[in-house]
Short mmCIF file of C-alpha atoms in Angstrom, two decimals:
data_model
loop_
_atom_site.label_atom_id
_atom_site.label_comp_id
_atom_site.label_asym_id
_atom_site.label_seq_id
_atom_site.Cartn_x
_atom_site.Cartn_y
_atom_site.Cartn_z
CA UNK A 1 0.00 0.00 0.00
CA UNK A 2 1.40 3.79 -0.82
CA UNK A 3 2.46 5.40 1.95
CA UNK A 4 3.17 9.06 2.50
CA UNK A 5 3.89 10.17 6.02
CA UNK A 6 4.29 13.47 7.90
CA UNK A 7 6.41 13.05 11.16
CA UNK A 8 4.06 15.35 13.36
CA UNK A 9 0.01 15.91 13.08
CA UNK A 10 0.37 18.64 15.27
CA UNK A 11 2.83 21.07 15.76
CA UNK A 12 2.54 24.12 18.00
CA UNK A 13 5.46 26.34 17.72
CA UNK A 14 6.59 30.19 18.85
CA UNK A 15 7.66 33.07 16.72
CA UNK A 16 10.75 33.22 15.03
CA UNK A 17 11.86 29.45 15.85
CA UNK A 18 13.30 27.37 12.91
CA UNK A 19 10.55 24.76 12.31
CA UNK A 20 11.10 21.67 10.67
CA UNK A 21 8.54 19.38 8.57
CA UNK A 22 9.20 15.69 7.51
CA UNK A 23 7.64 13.98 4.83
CA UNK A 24 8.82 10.43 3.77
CA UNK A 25 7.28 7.78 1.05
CA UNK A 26 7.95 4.44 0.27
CA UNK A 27 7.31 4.33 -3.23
CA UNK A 28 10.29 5.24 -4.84
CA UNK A 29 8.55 8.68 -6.16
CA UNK A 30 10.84 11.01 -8.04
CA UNK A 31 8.58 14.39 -7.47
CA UNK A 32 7.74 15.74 -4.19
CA UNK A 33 5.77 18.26 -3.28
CA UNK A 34 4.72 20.51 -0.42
CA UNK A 35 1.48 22.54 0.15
CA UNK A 36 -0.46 24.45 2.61
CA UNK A 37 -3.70 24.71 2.82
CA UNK A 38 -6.12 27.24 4.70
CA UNK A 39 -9.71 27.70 4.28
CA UNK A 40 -10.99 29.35 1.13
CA UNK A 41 -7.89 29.37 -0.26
CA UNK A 42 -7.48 25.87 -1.64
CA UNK A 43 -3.62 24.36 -1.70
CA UNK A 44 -1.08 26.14 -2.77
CA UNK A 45 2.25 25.07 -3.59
CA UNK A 46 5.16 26.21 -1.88
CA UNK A 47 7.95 24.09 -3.01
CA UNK A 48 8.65 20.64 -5.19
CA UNK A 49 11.28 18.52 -5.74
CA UNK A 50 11.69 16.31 -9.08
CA UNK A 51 14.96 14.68 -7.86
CA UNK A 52 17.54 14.14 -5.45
CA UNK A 53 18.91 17.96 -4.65
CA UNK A 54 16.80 19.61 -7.10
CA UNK A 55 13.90 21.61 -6.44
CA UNK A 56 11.85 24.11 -7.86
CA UNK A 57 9.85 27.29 -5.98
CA UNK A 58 6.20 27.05 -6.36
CA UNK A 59 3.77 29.91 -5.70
CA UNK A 60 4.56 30.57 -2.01
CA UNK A 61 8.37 29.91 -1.36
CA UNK A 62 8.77 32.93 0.58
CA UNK A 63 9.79 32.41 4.09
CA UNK A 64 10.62 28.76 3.50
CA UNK A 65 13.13 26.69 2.28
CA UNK A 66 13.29 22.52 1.40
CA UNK A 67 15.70 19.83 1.53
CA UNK A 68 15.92 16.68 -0.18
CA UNK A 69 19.11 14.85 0.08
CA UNK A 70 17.62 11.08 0.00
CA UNK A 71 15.16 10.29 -2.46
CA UNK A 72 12.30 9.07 0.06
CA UNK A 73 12.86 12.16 2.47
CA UNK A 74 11.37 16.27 1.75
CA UNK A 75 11.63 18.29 4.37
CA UNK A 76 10.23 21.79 4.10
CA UNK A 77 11.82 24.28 7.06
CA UNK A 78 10.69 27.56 7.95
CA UNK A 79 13.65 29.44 8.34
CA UNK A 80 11.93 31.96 10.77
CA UNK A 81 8.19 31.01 11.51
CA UNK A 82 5.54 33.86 11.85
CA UNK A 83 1.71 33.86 13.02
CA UNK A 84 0.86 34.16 9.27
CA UNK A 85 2.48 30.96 8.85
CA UNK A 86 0.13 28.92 10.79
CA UNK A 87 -1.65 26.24 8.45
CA UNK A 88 -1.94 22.61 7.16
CA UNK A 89 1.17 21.64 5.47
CA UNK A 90 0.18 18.39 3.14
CA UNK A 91 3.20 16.67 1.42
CA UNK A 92 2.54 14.75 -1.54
CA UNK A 93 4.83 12.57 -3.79
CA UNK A 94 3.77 11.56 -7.67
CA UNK A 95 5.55 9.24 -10.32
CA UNK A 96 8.52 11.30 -12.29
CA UNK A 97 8.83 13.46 -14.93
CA UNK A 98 6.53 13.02 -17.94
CA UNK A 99 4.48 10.43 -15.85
CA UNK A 100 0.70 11.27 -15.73
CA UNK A 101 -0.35 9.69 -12.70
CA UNK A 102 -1.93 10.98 -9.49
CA UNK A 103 -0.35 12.44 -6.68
CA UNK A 104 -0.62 11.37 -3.02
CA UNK A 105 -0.61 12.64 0.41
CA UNK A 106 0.12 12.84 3.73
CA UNK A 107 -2.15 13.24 6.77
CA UNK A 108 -0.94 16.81 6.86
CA UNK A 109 0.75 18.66 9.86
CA UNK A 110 -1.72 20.97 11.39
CA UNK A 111 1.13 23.73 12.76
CA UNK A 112 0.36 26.49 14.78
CA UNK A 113 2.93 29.60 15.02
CA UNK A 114 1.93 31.05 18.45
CA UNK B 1 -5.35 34.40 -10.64
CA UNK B 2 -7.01 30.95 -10.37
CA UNK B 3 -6.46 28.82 -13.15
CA UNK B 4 -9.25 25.88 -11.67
CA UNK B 5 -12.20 27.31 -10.41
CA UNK B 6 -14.77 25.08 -8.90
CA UNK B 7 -18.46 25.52 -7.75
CA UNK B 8 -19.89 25.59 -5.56
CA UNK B 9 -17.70 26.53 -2.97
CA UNK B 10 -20.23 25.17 -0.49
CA UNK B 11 -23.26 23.01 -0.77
CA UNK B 12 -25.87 21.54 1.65
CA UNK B 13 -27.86 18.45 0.68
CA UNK B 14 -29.99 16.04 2.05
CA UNK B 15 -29.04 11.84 1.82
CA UNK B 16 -30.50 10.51 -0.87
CA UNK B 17 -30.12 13.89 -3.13
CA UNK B 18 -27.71 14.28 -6.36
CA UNK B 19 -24.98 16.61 -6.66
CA UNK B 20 -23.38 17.47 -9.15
CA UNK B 21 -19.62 19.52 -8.40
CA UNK B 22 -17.97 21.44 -11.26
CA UNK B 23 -14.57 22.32 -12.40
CA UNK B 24 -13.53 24.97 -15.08
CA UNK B 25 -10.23 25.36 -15.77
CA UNK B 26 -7.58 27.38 -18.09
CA UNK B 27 -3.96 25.59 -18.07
CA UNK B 28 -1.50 25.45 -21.24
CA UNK B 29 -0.61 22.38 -22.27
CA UNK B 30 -3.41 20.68 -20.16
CA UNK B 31 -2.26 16.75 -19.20
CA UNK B 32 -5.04 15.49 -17.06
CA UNK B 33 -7.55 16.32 -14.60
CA UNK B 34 -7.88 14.93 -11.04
CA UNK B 35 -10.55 14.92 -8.05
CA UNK B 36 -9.66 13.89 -4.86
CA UNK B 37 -11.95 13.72 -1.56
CA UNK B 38 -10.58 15.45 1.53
CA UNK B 39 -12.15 14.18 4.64
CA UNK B 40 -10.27 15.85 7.79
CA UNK B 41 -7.18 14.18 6.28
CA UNK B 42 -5.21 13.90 3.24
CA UNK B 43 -6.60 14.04 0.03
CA UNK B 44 -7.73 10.47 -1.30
CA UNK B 45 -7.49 10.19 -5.14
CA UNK B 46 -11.14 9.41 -6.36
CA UNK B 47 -10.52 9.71 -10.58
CA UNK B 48 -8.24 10.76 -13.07
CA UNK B 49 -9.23 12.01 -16.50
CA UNK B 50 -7.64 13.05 -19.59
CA UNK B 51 -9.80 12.36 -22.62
CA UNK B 52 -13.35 14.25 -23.40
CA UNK B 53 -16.58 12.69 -22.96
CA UNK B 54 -15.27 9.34 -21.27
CA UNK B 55 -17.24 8.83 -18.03
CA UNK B 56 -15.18 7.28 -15.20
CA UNK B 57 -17.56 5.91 -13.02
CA UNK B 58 -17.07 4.27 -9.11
CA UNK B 59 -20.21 3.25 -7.44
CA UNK B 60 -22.28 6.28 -7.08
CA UNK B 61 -19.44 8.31 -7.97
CA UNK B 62 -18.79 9.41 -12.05
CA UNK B 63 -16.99 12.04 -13.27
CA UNK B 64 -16.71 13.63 -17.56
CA UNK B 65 -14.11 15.88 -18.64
CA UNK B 66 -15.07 18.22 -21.63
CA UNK B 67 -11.70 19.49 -23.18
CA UNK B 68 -13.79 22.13 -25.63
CA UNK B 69 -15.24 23.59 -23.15
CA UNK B 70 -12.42 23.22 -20.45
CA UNK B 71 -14.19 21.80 -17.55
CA UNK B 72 -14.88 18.90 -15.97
CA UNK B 73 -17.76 17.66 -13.14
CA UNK B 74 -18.04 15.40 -10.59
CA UNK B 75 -21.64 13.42 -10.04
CA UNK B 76 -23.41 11.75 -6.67
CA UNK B 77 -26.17 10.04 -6.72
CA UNK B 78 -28.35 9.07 -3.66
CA UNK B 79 -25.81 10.70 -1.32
CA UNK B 80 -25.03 9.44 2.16
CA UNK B 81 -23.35 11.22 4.93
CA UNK B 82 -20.65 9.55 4.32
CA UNK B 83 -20.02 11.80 1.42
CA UNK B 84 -19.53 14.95 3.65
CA UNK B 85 -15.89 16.33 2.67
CA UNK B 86 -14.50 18.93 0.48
CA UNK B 87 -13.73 17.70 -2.74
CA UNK B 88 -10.60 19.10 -4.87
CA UNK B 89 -10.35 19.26 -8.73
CA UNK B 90 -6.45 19.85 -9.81
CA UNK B 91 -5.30 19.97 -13.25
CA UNK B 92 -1.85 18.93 -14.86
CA UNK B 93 0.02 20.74 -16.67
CA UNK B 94 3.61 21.08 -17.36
CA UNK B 95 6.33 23.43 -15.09
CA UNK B 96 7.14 25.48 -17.40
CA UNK B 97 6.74 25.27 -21.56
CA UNK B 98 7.44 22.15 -22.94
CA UNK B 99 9.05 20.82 -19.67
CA UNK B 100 8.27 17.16 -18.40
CA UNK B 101 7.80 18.10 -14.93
CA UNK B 102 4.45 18.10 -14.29
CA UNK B 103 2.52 20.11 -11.22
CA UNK B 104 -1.22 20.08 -10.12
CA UNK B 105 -2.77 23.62 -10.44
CA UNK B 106 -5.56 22.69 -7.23
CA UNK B 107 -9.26 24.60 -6.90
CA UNK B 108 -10.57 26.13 -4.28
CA UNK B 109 -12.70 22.93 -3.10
CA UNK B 110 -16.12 22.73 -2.73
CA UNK B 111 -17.14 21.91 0.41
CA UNK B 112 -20.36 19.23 0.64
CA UNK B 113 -22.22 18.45 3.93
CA UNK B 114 -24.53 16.09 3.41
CA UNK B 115 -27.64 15.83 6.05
CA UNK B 116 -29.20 12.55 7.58
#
C-alpha cells in the first residue's frame, strides 16, 4: 500500500523558531511536493522537488526553504516562523517526470505559530 | 489568478439527493484532470481524466471531462453522509513550456455536507 507520512500531526510552535517538517514515502517517487492549505484558499504550492537535490519554488516559497538529500525524504523548514504561517502543510509525492499519474498525500501537519 | 475554479464553494444536501460539483479550468498544455476527496485528512485520489466525454464511473461516484469547453464535473447520486468532505479538482500541466515536470494547479474545493 502507498504510503506518504508526515512526522508530526500537530505542531505548535513560537515566533521566530526554525521549524522543521518531515515527509517520507515508500514508493520510490521522483517528485515531491509541499502545500499548505487554509480555508478558502485551496492548496497552494510552496515548493517541489523532481529529484535528489533539485527543487523548484512554487507559488509561495517565501519564508521557507526545502531539503531533499535522500530520495524518500522532503523536508520543508521555515527558516523563521511567523503567526501568518500557521496552516496545514500536506506533502505529496507523484511518479517522475513526464508520468501522468496521481499524486498522493500525507495526513498533513496541522502547525500552529503562536 | 485561479487557473481551476470550482463551484460551488459550499453546498448543503440532504441523503438521498444528487450533486453534481464542477470544475472549469484554463492551463497550457493541459495533461489530465484529477478529483480527490478530503475528509479531515489527506486528500484520497477518487478519478483521473484526460480524454473528453469518457465517463469514469465508481459506485455512485462518475466524473466527464469536456476538453472544448475546459471543464470537468463530478456526479453523486443518492448521497449518504458519508459523502460529507471537500472535494478538490487539480489539473496537470507542465512546469514550465514544454518541460516534463508536471505540477497540479488545485481549486478552491467545494465543500459538501450532506444531512441525515
Amino acid at each position: 500500500d502507498v504510503k506518504v507520512t508526515q512526522s508530526s500531526r500537530y505542531l505548535v510552535k513560537r515566533t521566530g523558531e526554525k521549524v522543521f517538517l518531515e515527509c517520507v514515502q515508500d514508493m520510490d517517487h521522483e517528485n515531491m511536493f509541499w502545500y499548505r492549505q487554509d480555508p478558502g484558499l485551496g492548496l497552494r504550492l510552496i515548493y517541489f522537488s523532481y529529484d535528489v537535490k533539485m527543487k523548484e519554488k512554487g507559488d509561495i516559497p517565501e519564508g521557507y526553504s526545502v531539503s531533499r538529500e535522500k530520495k524518500e525524504r522532503f523536508s520543508l523548514i521555515l527558516e523563521s516562523a511567523s503567526t501568518n504561517q500557521t496552516s496545514m502543510y500536506l506533502c505529496a509525492s507523484s511518479l517522475g517526470p513526464g508520468m501522468n499519474t496521481e499524486a498522493f498525500f500525507g495526513q498533513g501537519t496541522r502547525l500552529t505559530v503562536v | 489568478e485561479d487557473k481551476v475554479v470550482q463551484s460551488p464553494l459550499s453546498l448543503v444536501v440532504h441523503e438521498g439527493d444528487t450533486v453534481t460539483l464542477n470544475c472549469s479550468y484554463e492551463v497550457t498544455n493541459f495533461r489530465s484532470l484529477l478529483w480527490y476527496k478530503q475528509e479531515k485528512k489527506a486528500p484520497t485520489f477518487l478519478f483521473m481524466l484526460t480524454s473528453s466525454g469518457i465517463e469514469k464511473k465508481s459506485g455512485r461516484l462518475s466524473s466527464i471531462l469536456d476538453k472544448k469547453e475546459l471543464f470537468s464535473i463530478l456526479n453523486i447520486t443518492a448521497t449518504q453522509t458519508g459523502d460529507s468532505a471537500v472535494y478538490l479538482c487539480a489539473v496537470r500541466s507542465p512546469w514550465i513550456g514544454g518541460s516534463t515536470l508536471g505540477r497540479l494547479y488545485f481549486g478552491r474545493g467545494t465543500q459538501l455536507t450532506v444531512w441525515p
